[in-house]
Amino acid sequence: MQLSEQEINRRKSLEELSRLGIDPYPAELFDINTSAREIQQHYPGKAFPAVSLAGRIMTRRIMGNASFAELQDETGRIQIYVRRDDLCPGEDKTFYNVVFKKLLDIGDIIGITGHVFTTQTGETSIHVSSLKVLSKSLRPLPIVKETTDEQGNVHLHDAFTDPEQRYRMRYLDLVVNPHVKDTFIKRTKLVNSMREYLNAKGYLEVETPILQPLYGGAAARPFKTHHNTLDMTLYLRIANELYLKRLIVGGFQGVYEFSKDFRNEGMSRFHNPEFTQVELYVAYKDYYWMMDLVEAMIEKVALDLHGTTEVKVGDQLINFQRPWKRFTMFEAIQHFTGIDIAQMTEAQLRDTCRQLHVPADETMGKGKLIDQIFGETCEPHLIQPTFIMDYPVEMSPLAKKHRSVPGLVERFEAICNRKEICNSFSELNDPLDQRQRLEEQLELGKRGDEEAMTLDEDFLRALEYGMPPTAGLGIGIDRLSMIMTNSPSIQDVLFFPQMKPEKGGGVHIEKELEALGVRAELIPLVQKLGIQSVAQLKELKPTKLFNDLAGMRKKLKLEIANPTLEEIEAWMK
RNA sequence: GAUCUCGUAGCUCAGUCGGUAGAGCAUUACACUUUUAAUGUAAGGGUCCUGGGUUCGAAUCCCAGCGGGAUCACCA
């Protein structure tokens, strides 16, 4: 492995610590009796004569025989004041002069004891009486500094902002970018808030299979895997709808599940291959009832997270206060375009698309055309939470037919900040109608629609035994978290968003090169040339590699013998 | 998949007309007993993403590729 100068320094410090009899990774626990936040909030109202806390060193200001450093724990930062003669009351000043000043670095984790006081500059600080190394950090931490100008604005310096680095190394992002932690804490609060709400209503939180023999409940391409013992194909679920409905058939009155679902589709600012939904099914209810529940629950979430129903998202202020605006899809289209499409035939809808400059093609049926017009002309205007009701039947094979309007289903979505945040129906519980709709989906599948639903005979069997009228709901937790935390990308609300694999970096390359007969002293040179695999090496022309290696040796001023061309040709075989 | 854009020190970024590669922080050394982006002095650190082309000469201009980001398309 190629170590940077700073990494080498830190490894040397590590050895030096061991030599001085200090275990850089001690096994025993370190007792903590407070936190940075607790001290910051309660001092000086409350005295802290004997604190013990632990955290990571984030800044250091060393001045001779006294030093300041900032310690960061889970709750925030606090300054510590370290004096030589406190740490080393006797003759031997090694622990301060060598261990603290030289062998510790930014990023190291230490535990301290001491008392809280206020410095001359007014900063609440801990006067350290003892210090213990808890974990030595071997890599330099990207240091973010902040200053506050006269207007009180905070400026960041050397911010760790590269999105790729932040997502790949979320642990670092969390250490150096404090607001990131807040986002994820809010996300968890959001889930807890919903869970409280649903539990208070007496609904049962359940778990259903992630590995499913048939994928259903949504229209999406699945991830496929294989079970060895059963020798069968299994799919990662794209939704859990069909399993939760089976539980309603089984007699539960309300069931819900926070579920990771998986869809093998494009990735974007709004799409990650695995994402979280909460799905809820309640017997003897319909979609109007569910609208009331959604309003109430999301309003509570906003209040729990922000203490108000108003949430700032980008430059919009979104208000989740009940009641939300309600439109049928036709009303929304009429509202935003002035055109009433309720009675239109397919041909008329196609004309309307042309008139409104909405892209449409010949494969689109009536339902798809309506959805297209809505998506193009209405969705971009829907900032405040709005319910859109009554969708074309073609697009909703699991929703019950509308009680009064033919061709529609009893379905609604809540749109907020131009995006769908939930989807809900009066669930289809007529087993014959359901079979027919799924068979239509099968037809679509045969015609090449990769997202068409499959036909799950066991699910239909369950419906045939009888499912009560039921209202169902799915809420995208990631999308809602984006809104509730003012995050522009789904990657900001996922700890570890899916990324392309990192390039190269195989640890075994050194051994493989050795096996080829490359001299040990030349291996770092080969790596320095950016060669990360044997295959890559073998693609090069021997003469080029020869030149490059010689050049690199010269550049690095290494006192080693250049490889000969014959030597290199031998590697290539 | 398309378009735009970026790639320079560990980090954040300058780099003029094509002419010896820069700053701050970080690192190393020394000084310093209340600092807070500590300070002062000194030092080390670079495949200027890769490959090709133009040129006496390329971080800089041209072409291709790789990687990242953004926008769009796809995503009931």
XYZ file of C-alpha atoms (C1' of nucleotides) in Angstrom:
649
model
C 0.000 0.000 0.000
C 1.224 3.455 -0.900
C 1.302 5.608 2.251
C 1.344 9.350 2.187
C 3.883 11.246 4.202
C 1.258 12.131 6.774
C 0.177 8.527 7.147
C 3.774 7.479 7.671
C 4.175 10.152 10.348
C 1.124 8.920 12.177
C 2.300 5.325 12.079
C 5.604 6.443 13.527
C 3.745 8.253 16.300
C 1.796 5.076 16.931
C 4.984 3.063 17.389
C 6.411 5.752 19.598
C 3.341 5.629 21.839
C 3.728 1.888 22.258
C 7.401 2.365 23.049
C 6.429 4.781 25.818
C 4.137 2.124 27.263
C 0.912 3.746 26.079
C -1.614 1.453 24.424
C -3.028 3.435 21.489
C -6.085 1.148 21.380
C -6.854 0.259 25.011
C -9.404 -2.446 25.707
C -10.958 -1.185 28.921
C -13.963 1.126 28.972
C -13.669 4.835 29.565
C -16.327 6.271 31.868
C -18.159 9.321 30.578
C -20.379 11.418 32.817
C -21.415 14.290 30.566
C -21.386 15.568 27.011
C -20.220 18.640 25.158
C -23.777 19.812 24.674
C -24.743 19.326 28.301
C -21.844 21.478 29.437
C -22.464 24.160 26.810
C -26.123 24.352 27.727
C -25.882 24.367 31.515
C -22.594 26.067 32.370
C -22.185 28.377 34.249
C -25.662 28.001 35.731
C -24.604 24.585 36.881
C -21.087 23.818 38.100
C -19.119 20.976 36.587
C -16.312 20.341 39.083
C -15.493 16.836 37.840
C -16.311 15.962 34.267
C -15.195 12.975 32.279
C -15.787 12.856 28.579
C -14.339 11.490 25.375
C -14.206 12.475 21.762
C -12.137 13.294 18.765
C -9.513 16.049 18.681
C -10.685 18.498 16.013
C -8.352 21.471 16.417
C -5.232 22.120 18.420
C -3.586 25.361 19.435
C -0.329 24.620 21.153
C 1.456 27.412 22.983
C 4.448 26.283 24.902
C 3.456 24.896 28.235
C -0.279 25.351 27.744
C -2.498 24.278 24.896
C -6.046 24.432 23.704
C -7.832 21.821 21.691
C -11.386 21.164 20.688
C -12.925 17.840 21.485
C -15.889 16.627 19.457
C -18.305 14.066 20.810
C -21.679 12.974 19.485
C -23.341 16.140 20.707
C -20.886 18.775 19.531
C -17.602 20.378 20.434
C -16.057 21.745 23.563
C -12.727 23.390 24.112
C -10.236 21.775 26.444
C -7.355 23.534 28.163
C -4.286 21.428 28.789
C -1.389 22.575 30.960
C 1.922 20.825 31.131
C 2.211 20.887 34.894
C -1.315 19.529 35.349
C -0.665 16.537 33.145
C 2.863 16.090 34.463
C 3.081 17.235 38.073
C 6.460 15.541 38.601
C 9.858 16.006 36.984
C 9.062 13.929 33.918
C 7.294 16.133 31.398
C 7.240 13.523 28.638
C 3.497 12.992 28.625
C 2.855 16.623 27.766
C 5.957 17.508 25.754
C 6.056 14.351 23.695
C 2.776 12.489 23.911
C 0.345 15.389 23.832
C 2.328 17.852 21.723
C 3.959 15.507 19.226
C 2.347 12.108 19.134
C -1.294 13.131 19.171
C -2.899 14.447 16.015
C -6.129 15.929 14.848
C -8.584 13.068 14.533
C -7.296 11.059 17.491
C -9.849 9.950 20.041
C -9.046 10.730 23.664
C -10.771 10.681 27.014
C -10.253 13.431 29.575
C -11.192 14.376 33.095
C -11.181 17.869 34.541
C -13.367 20.773 35.593
C -15.294 23.312 33.580
C -14.296 26.975 33.647
C -14.497 30.066 31.472
C -11.387 31.378 29.728
C -10.374 35.011 29.571
C -11.920 35.213 26.135
C -15.188 33.923 27.524
C -15.127 30.428 26.085
C -16.549 27.607 28.176
C -13.717 25.135 28.462
C -12.556 22.103 30.359
C -9.405 22.444 32.409
C -7.926 19.007 31.902
C -6.454 17.124 34.822
C -5.923 13.787 33.093
C -5.884 12.617 29.526
C -5.997 9.163 28.035
C -5.392 8.018 24.468
C -8.378 5.945 23.344
C -7.732 5.522 19.638
C -4.976 6.748 17.365
C -6.107 7.914 13.933
C -3.804 6.875 11.106
C -5.228 9.044 8.374
C -5.368 12.836 8.264
C -8.832 14.252 8.777
C -10.060 16.893 6.345
C -10.242 19.906 8.600
C -13.146 22.255 8.168
C -12.672 25.578 9.873
C -15.256 28.187 10.405
C -15.150 31.866 11.121
C -17.881 34.267 12.000
C -17.796 37.755 10.528
C -19.147 40.963 12.061
C -22.635 40.242 10.746
C -22.600 36.891 12.487
C -22.441 34.916 9.258
C -20.508 31.682 9.476
C -17.906 31.080 6.793
C -16.439 27.657 6.140
C -12.846 27.159 5.104
C -11.461 24.118 3.360
C -14.868 22.497 3.517
C -15.111 18.809 2.788
C -17.581 19.240 -0.033
C -16.767 16.818 -2.853
C -20.048 14.873 -3.097
C -18.353 11.688 -4.211
C -16.000 11.674 -1.251
C -18.800 12.602 1.119
C -21.040 9.738 0.023
C -18.294 7.134 -0.241
C -16.834 8.043 3.140
C -19.945 9.030 5.043
C -18.138 8.403 8.335
C -15.810 11.284 7.455
C -18.668 13.446 6.277
C -20.349 12.913 9.638
C -17.198 13.787 11.553
C -16.381 17.014 9.765
C -19.763 18.301 8.559
C -22.000 18.674 11.621
C -25.189 19.496 9.696
C -25.063 16.045 8.100
C -25.719 14.421 11.435
C -28.747 16.664 11.931
C -30.244 15.498 8.651
C -30.054 11.860 9.667
C -31.297 12.530 13.177
C -34.310 14.254 11.612
C -34.863 11.289 9.340
C -34.988 8.937 12.302
C -37.279 11.314 14.180
C -39.553 11.342 11.162
C -39.837 7.562 11.204
C -40.332 7.529 14.972
C -43.027 10.175 14.711
C -44.963 8.117 12.175
C -44.498 4.957 14.182
C -45.872 6.687 17.295
C -48.833 7.920 15.323
C -49.637 4.515 13.863
C -49.079 2.672 17.126
C -51.336 5.104 18.942
C -54.075 4.113 16.502
C -53.520 0.488 17.416
C -52.095 -0.681 14.104
C -49.641 -3.537 14.154
C -46.107 -3.123 12.872
C -45.161 -6.268 10.982
C -42.370 -7.751 8.895
C -42.911 -9.464 5.569
C -40.503 -11.193 3.179
C -37.846 -9.250 1.358
C -36.960 -12.280 -0.738
C -40.045 -13.053 -2.756
C -40.653 -15.809 -5.308
C -42.815 -13.374 -7.287
C -42.439 -9.630 -7.170
C -45.621 -7.611 -7.042
C -47.454 -4.651 -5.647
C -45.862 -2.120 -7.978
C -44.691 -1.745 -11.531
C -40.927 -1.896 -11.605
C -38.047 -4.063 -12.698
C -36.736 -6.206 -9.849
C -33.366 -7.433 -8.668
C -33.108 -11.145 -9.201
C -31.228 -13.605 -7.043
C -31.038 -17.334 -6.500
C -31.565 -19.645 -3.561
C -29.180 -22.579 -3.728
C -30.950 -25.145 -1.572
C -34.331 -24.625 -3.144
C -32.667 -24.042 -6.501
C -35.119 -21.303 -7.319
C -35.143 -17.727 -8.459
C -36.035 -15.171 -5.820
C -36.594 -11.467 -6.219
C -35.859 -8.628 -3.853
C -39.207 -7.033 -3.142
C -40.266 -3.989 -5.110
C -43.148 -3.453 -2.665
C -44.774 -5.332 0.193
C -48.377 -4.529 -0.671
C -49.503 -8.054 -1.524
C -48.171 -9.512 1.725
C -49.732 -6.847 3.894
C -53.079 -7.421 2.190
C -52.774 -11.131 2.996
C -52.510 -10.085 6.642
C -55.703 -8.043 6.303
C -57.344 -11.163 4.888
C -56.012 -12.953 7.962
C -58.010 -10.664 10.174
C -55.719 -7.888 11.330
C -57.549 -4.607 11.222
C -54.523 -2.400 10.601
C -50.985 -3.383 9.658
C -47.988 -1.360 8.608
C -44.358 -1.938 7.735
C -41.386 0.317 7.170
C -39.777 -1.569 4.348
C -36.656 -1.356 2.270
C -37.761 -1.957 -1.305
C -35.524 -2.551 -4.291
C -36.021 -1.437 -7.869
C -33.611 -2.173 -10.650
C -34.019 1.074 -12.492
C -32.310 4.347 -13.230
C -30.601 6.346 -10.538
C -31.008 10.045 -10.068
C -31.403 12.800 -7.546
C -34.736 11.186 -6.634
C -33.999 7.493 -7.149
C -31.784 5.047 -5.316
C -31.943 1.308 -6.118
C -32.945 0.572 -2.526
C -35.306 2.915 -0.793
C -37.689 2.995 2.120
C -41.447 3.106 2.144
C -43.977 2.790 4.872
C -47.036 0.911 3.751
C -50.229 0.891 5.782
C -53.454 -1.082 5.299
C -56.574 -0.496 7.371
C -59.711 -2.595 7.022
C -63.203 -1.132 6.605
C -61.835 2.227 5.426
C -61.702 3.995 2.069
C -59.400 6.460 0.394
C -61.204 9.545 1.720
C -60.575 8.316 5.224
C -56.947 7.699 4.323
C -56.543 11.266 3.078
C -57.514 12.517 6.507
C -54.979 10.193 8.094
C -52.167 11.311 5.788
C -52.828 14.981 6.504
C -52.902 14.400 10.228
C -49.829 12.191 10.304
C -47.618 14.400 8.114
C -48.723 17.497 9.989
C -47.618 15.769 13.189
C -44.293 14.833 11.597
C -43.655 18.463 10.652
C -44.536 19.595 14.159
C -42.357 16.941 15.781
C -39.390 17.834 13.611
C -39.686 21.580 13.379
C -42.164 22.669 16.031
C -44.223 24.265 13.274
C -46.160 23.109 10.233
C -44.083 25.365 8.002
C -40.939 23.911 6.469
C -38.441 25.738 4.302
C -37.475 23.766 1.218
C -35.096 25.461 -1.194
C -36.607 28.918 -1.571
C -40.142 27.682 -0.905
C -41.983 27.718 2.373
C -44.176 24.622 2.538
C -47.032 24.503 4.989
C -48.291 21.097 6.070
C -51.134 22.456 8.135
C -54.454 20.669 7.629
C -56.544 20.647 5.528
C -54.603 20.253 2.289
C -56.009 21.237 -1.063
C -57.819 18.426 -2.881
C -58.278 18.102 -6.643
C -59.440 15.267 -8.764
C -56.994 14.711 -11.579
C -59.474 16.173 -14.061
C -60.054 19.216 -11.857
C -56.319 19.774 -11.546
C -55.862 19.632 -15.310
C -58.776 22.006 -15.821
C -57.389 24.312 -13.147
C -53.934 24.567 -14.699
C -54.814 24.393 -18.417
C -58.414 25.534 -18.586
C -59.298 22.347 -20.491
C -61.872 19.855 -19.311
C -60.761 16.426 -20.439
C -63.253 14.432 -18.402
C -65.347 13.259 -21.359
C -62.597 13.068 -23.996
C -61.920 10.091 -26.222
C -58.400 8.843 -26.854
C -58.183 10.808 -30.110
C -59.324 14.008 -28.407
C -56.774 13.494 -25.654
C -54.073 13.107 -28.260
C -55.152 16.402 -29.836
C -55.051 18.035 -26.431
C -51.481 16.836 -25.953
C -50.517 18.466 -29.231
C -52.293 21.665 -28.279
C -50.529 21.795 -24.895
C -47.154 20.744 -26.348
C -47.188 17.651 -24.158
C -45.072 14.874 -25.680
C -47.130 11.778 -26.478
C -46.609 8.779 -28.695
C -48.828 6.245 -30.416
C -48.269 3.496 -27.848
C -49.949 5.520 -25.118
C -53.447 4.507 -24.184
C -56.097 6.748 -22.691
C -54.883 6.377 -19.122
C -51.269 7.020 -20.002
C -52.230 10.132 -21.978
C -54.151 11.576 -19.048
C -51.272 10.842 -16.710
C -48.882 12.449 -19.169
C -50.950 15.633 -19.410
C -51.157 15.797 -15.643
C -47.441 15.211 -15.198
C -46.515 17.898 -17.686
C -49.021 20.607 -16.883
C -49.921 20.214 -13.207
C -47.184 18.536 -11.197
C -44.604 21.331 -11.762
C -47.003 23.799 -10.125
C -47.777 21.761 -7.031
C -45.534 23.079 -4.289
C -47.853 23.054 -1.285
C -49.068 19.598 -0.277
C -52.010 18.737 -2.481
C -54.090 15.610 -2.882
C -54.753 14.478 -6.442
C -57.618 11.988 -6.607
C -59.210 9.589 -9.066
C -56.718 8.134 -11.506
C -57.343 6.289 -14.779
C -57.958 2.595 -14.181
C -55.285 1.474 -16.662
C -52.443 2.640 -14.445
C -53.673 1.235 -11.157
C -54.264 -2.517 -11.311
C -54.560 -2.878 -7.531
C -57.024 -0.052 -6.883
C -60.774 -0.349 -6.581
C -62.950 1.029 -9.354
C -64.427 4.408 -8.597
C -67.797 4.242 -6.849
C -69.397 6.656 -9.334
C -67.133 7.502 -12.281
C -66.429 4.764 -14.846
C -62.851 4.426 -16.110
C -61.361 5.774 -12.878
C -60.135 4.215 -9.672
C -60.320 5.393 -6.082
C -56.740 6.415 -5.779
C -54.939 9.514 -4.565
C -51.426 10.798 -4.408
C -50.137 13.644 -2.296
C -47.871 15.907 -4.312
C -45.513 18.221 -2.499
C -42.646 20.274 -3.872
C -43.489 18.881 -7.344
C -42.994 15.285 -6.250
C -45.247 12.450 -5.219
C -44.858 11.775 -1.511
C -47.564 9.168 -1.084
C -49.839 6.876 -3.040
C -53.043 5.397 -1.736
C -56.157 3.521 -2.844
C -59.368 2.070 -1.753
C -57.893 -1.380 -2.271
C -59.349 -3.685 -4.857
C -60.889 -6.587 -2.971
C -63.035 -8.072 -5.748
C -61.056 -11.231 -6.592
C -62.550 -11.609 -10.069
C -61.861 -8.018 -11.034
C -58.373 -8.336 -9.559
C -57.653 -11.469 -11.601
C -58.790 -9.753 -14.775
C -56.616 -6.692 -14.111
C -53.547 -8.757 -13.392
C -54.160 -10.777 -16.532
C -54.151 -7.522 -18.480
C -50.793 -6.782 -16.866
C -49.546 -10.186 -18.004
C -50.522 -9.257 -21.536
C -48.513 -6.032 -21.243
C -45.593 -8.078 -19.988
C -45.798 -10.389 -22.959
C -45.721 -7.369 -25.225
C -42.413 -6.364 -23.675
C -43.363 -4.044 -20.839
C -40.653 -4.960 -18.359
C -42.476 -3.234 -15.545
C -45.767 -5.000 -15.932
C -46.989 -6.791 -12.860
C -46.830 -10.510 -12.392
C -49.778 -12.671 -11.458
C -49.522 -14.013 -7.946
C -51.943 -16.943 -7.661
C -51.570 -17.203 -3.911
C -52.493 -13.547 -3.529
C -55.596 -14.090 -5.659
C -56.456 -17.178 -3.604
C -56.272 -15.022 -0.481
C -58.626 -12.455 -2.037
C -61.015 -15.253 -2.977
C -61.325 -16.148 0.692
C -62.443 -12.548 1.169
C -60.660 -9.319 2.057
C -62.648 -6.611 3.809
C -62.882 -3.246 2.094
C -59.515 -1.722 2.900
C -57.681 1.540 2.467
C -53.983 1.240 1.654
C -51.171 3.748 1.709
C -47.530 3.986 0.735
C -45.315 6.885 1.737
C -41.811 7.332 0.351
C -39.705 7.925 3.424
C -36.691 9.108 1.464
C -38.674 11.651 -0.536
C -40.436 12.917 2.559
C -37.118 13.120 4.396
C -35.712 15.210 1.557
C -38.526 17.702 2.017
C -38.409 17.670 5.802
C -34.635 18.215 5.878
C -34.409 20.575 2.903
C -32.122 18.169 1.051
C -31.898 18.533 -2.716
C -30.777 14.958 -3.374
C -31.839 11.531 -2.136
C -28.158 10.834 -1.476
C -28.294 13.417 1.283
C -30.862 11.431 3.256
C -29.284 7.991 2.771
C -26.269 7.197 4.914
C -24.726 5.062 2.196
C -26.249 5.850 -1.190
C -25.508 3.438 -3.994
C -22.358 4.415 -5.872
C -20.346 3.088 -8.741
C -17.561 0.905 -7.405
C -14.339 2.633 -6.522
C -11.596 2.098 -9.038
C -8.717 -0.287 -8.423
C -7.063 -0.299 -5.073
C -6.713 -4.078 -4.914
C -4.573 -5.074 -1.964
C -3.386 -8.176 -3.767
C -1.706 -6.386 -6.640
C 1.610 -6.351 -4.821
C 1.592 -10.101 -4.372
C 0.514 -10.624 -7.952
C 3.341 -8.451 -9.217
C 5.758 -10.351 -7.046
C 4.482 -13.591 -8.529
C 5.273 -12.233 -11.980
C 8.873 -11.785 -10.905
C 8.800 -8.026 -10.378
C 11.529 -7.034 -7.931
C 10.111 -5.793 -4.622
C 11.829 -2.408 -4.923
C 10.163 -1.824 -8.299
C 6.630 -2.582 -7.133
C 5.993 0.896 -5.667
C 7.154 2.390 -8.966
C 4.741 0.245 -10.944
C 1.926 1.293 -8.636
C 2.950 4.905 -8.825
C 2.455 4.657 -12.594
C -1.211 4.036 -11.886
C -1.100 0.336 -12.758
C -3.689 -1.335 -10.582
C -3.966 -4.811 -12.011
C -1.852 -7.402 -13.726
C -4.180 -7.300 -16.710
C -3.538 -3.584 -17.015
C 0.197 -4.178 -16.859
C 0.067 -6.796 -19.568
C -1.740 -4.467 -21.935
C 1.224 -2.084 -21.975
C 4.031 -2.238 -24.473
C 7.214 -3.429 -22.743
C 9.189 -0.527 -24.188
C 6.735 2.007 -22.823
C 6.737 0.461 -19.375
C 10.525 0.366 -19.503
C 10.689 4.082 -20.281
C 8.087 5.000 -17.712
C 9.758 3.019 -14.948
C 13.150 4.501 -15.690
C 11.630 7.966 -15.758
C 9.818 7.399 -12.487
C 12.955 6.077 -10.828
C 14.806 9.188 -11.892
C 12.002 11.462 -10.815
C 11.858 9.939 -7.353
C 15.662 9.922 -7.181
C 15.711 6.290 -6.087
C 18.987 4.459 -5.696
C 17.857 1.246 -7.327
C 18.861 -0.524 -10.483
C 16.669 0.174 -13.494
C 14.844 -2.854 -14.806
C 16.130 -4.197 -18.093
C 13.895 -4.542 -21.106
C 14.330 -8.327 -20.980
C 13.219 -8.307 -17.356
C 10.056 -6.438 -18.259
C 9.332 -8.689 -21.210
C 9.561 -11.627 -18.815
C 6.789 -10.092 -16.651
C 4.555 -9.774 -19.660
C 4.481 -13.487 -20.424
C -28.226 7.152 -22.934
C -27.698 12.884 -24.405
C -25.822 17.744 -23.288
C -22.976 21.040 -20.331
C -19.039 21.322 -16.905
C -14.910 20.136 -13.804
C -10.169 17.160 -12.927
C -3.340 21.172 -10.383
C 0.036 19.446 -3.120
C -3.325 15.588 2.167
C -7.761 19.627 1.890
C -9.886 24.204 -0.511
C -8.444 26.512 -4.706
C -5.183 30.300 -7.966
C -2.319 29.765 -12.362
C -2.097 35.896 -17.156
C -0.455 35.510 -24.009
C 1.869 28.576 -24.606
C 7.943 29.973 -21.675
C 11.453 27.123 -14.626
C 4.264 24.867 -10.944
C 1.652 28.856 -6.669
C -1.336 30.434 -1.964
C -3.900 29.330 2.571
C -4.838 25.390 5.747
C -2.792 20.484 6.948
C 2.317 18.056 7.774
C 7.602 18.438 9.947
C 11.142 21.443 13.178
C 11.868 25.519 16.726
C 9.711 29.466 20.025
C 5.536 30.680 23.137
C 1.341 29.577 30.309
C -5.827 31.879 28.408
C -5.748 30.697 22.638
C -9.935 30.123 19.358
C -9.257 30.173 11.316
C -3.775 31.153 17.734
C 0.852 33.541 16.356
C 6.106 33.975 14.622
C 10.362 31.620 12.008
C 11.968 27.716 8.846
C 11.378 23.074 5.971
C 9.284 19.080 3.159
C 5.431 17.880 -0.176
C 3.295 17.685 -7.503
C 2.418 11.747 -13.200
C -0.844 19.482 -13.280
C -6.592 12.632 -14.558
C -4.733 9.270 -18.882
C -3.266 8.787 -24.018
C -2.363 11.117 -28.597
C -1.684 15.681 -31.631
C 0.059 20.901 -32.737
C 4.739 23.426 -31.144
C 11.584 24.728 -30.316
C 8.513 24.413 -25.838
C 1.794 22.332 -23.279
C -1.132 22.517 -16.597
C -2.529 26.045 -20.572
C -4.412 24.948 -27.499
C -6.802 20.511 -30.376
C -8.683 15.245 -30.418
C -9.941 10.749 -27.851
C -10.595 8.244 -23.333
C -11.351 7.751 -17.880
C -13.535 9.756 -13.448
C -16.865 13.275 -10.806
C -20.906 16.768 -10.785
C -25.258 19.199 -12.903
C -29.354 19.175 -16.281
C -32.395 16.168 -19.357
C -34.340 11.296 -20.746
C -35.998 6.574 -18.349
C -38.299 5.615 -13.572
C -47.297 2.658 -12.518
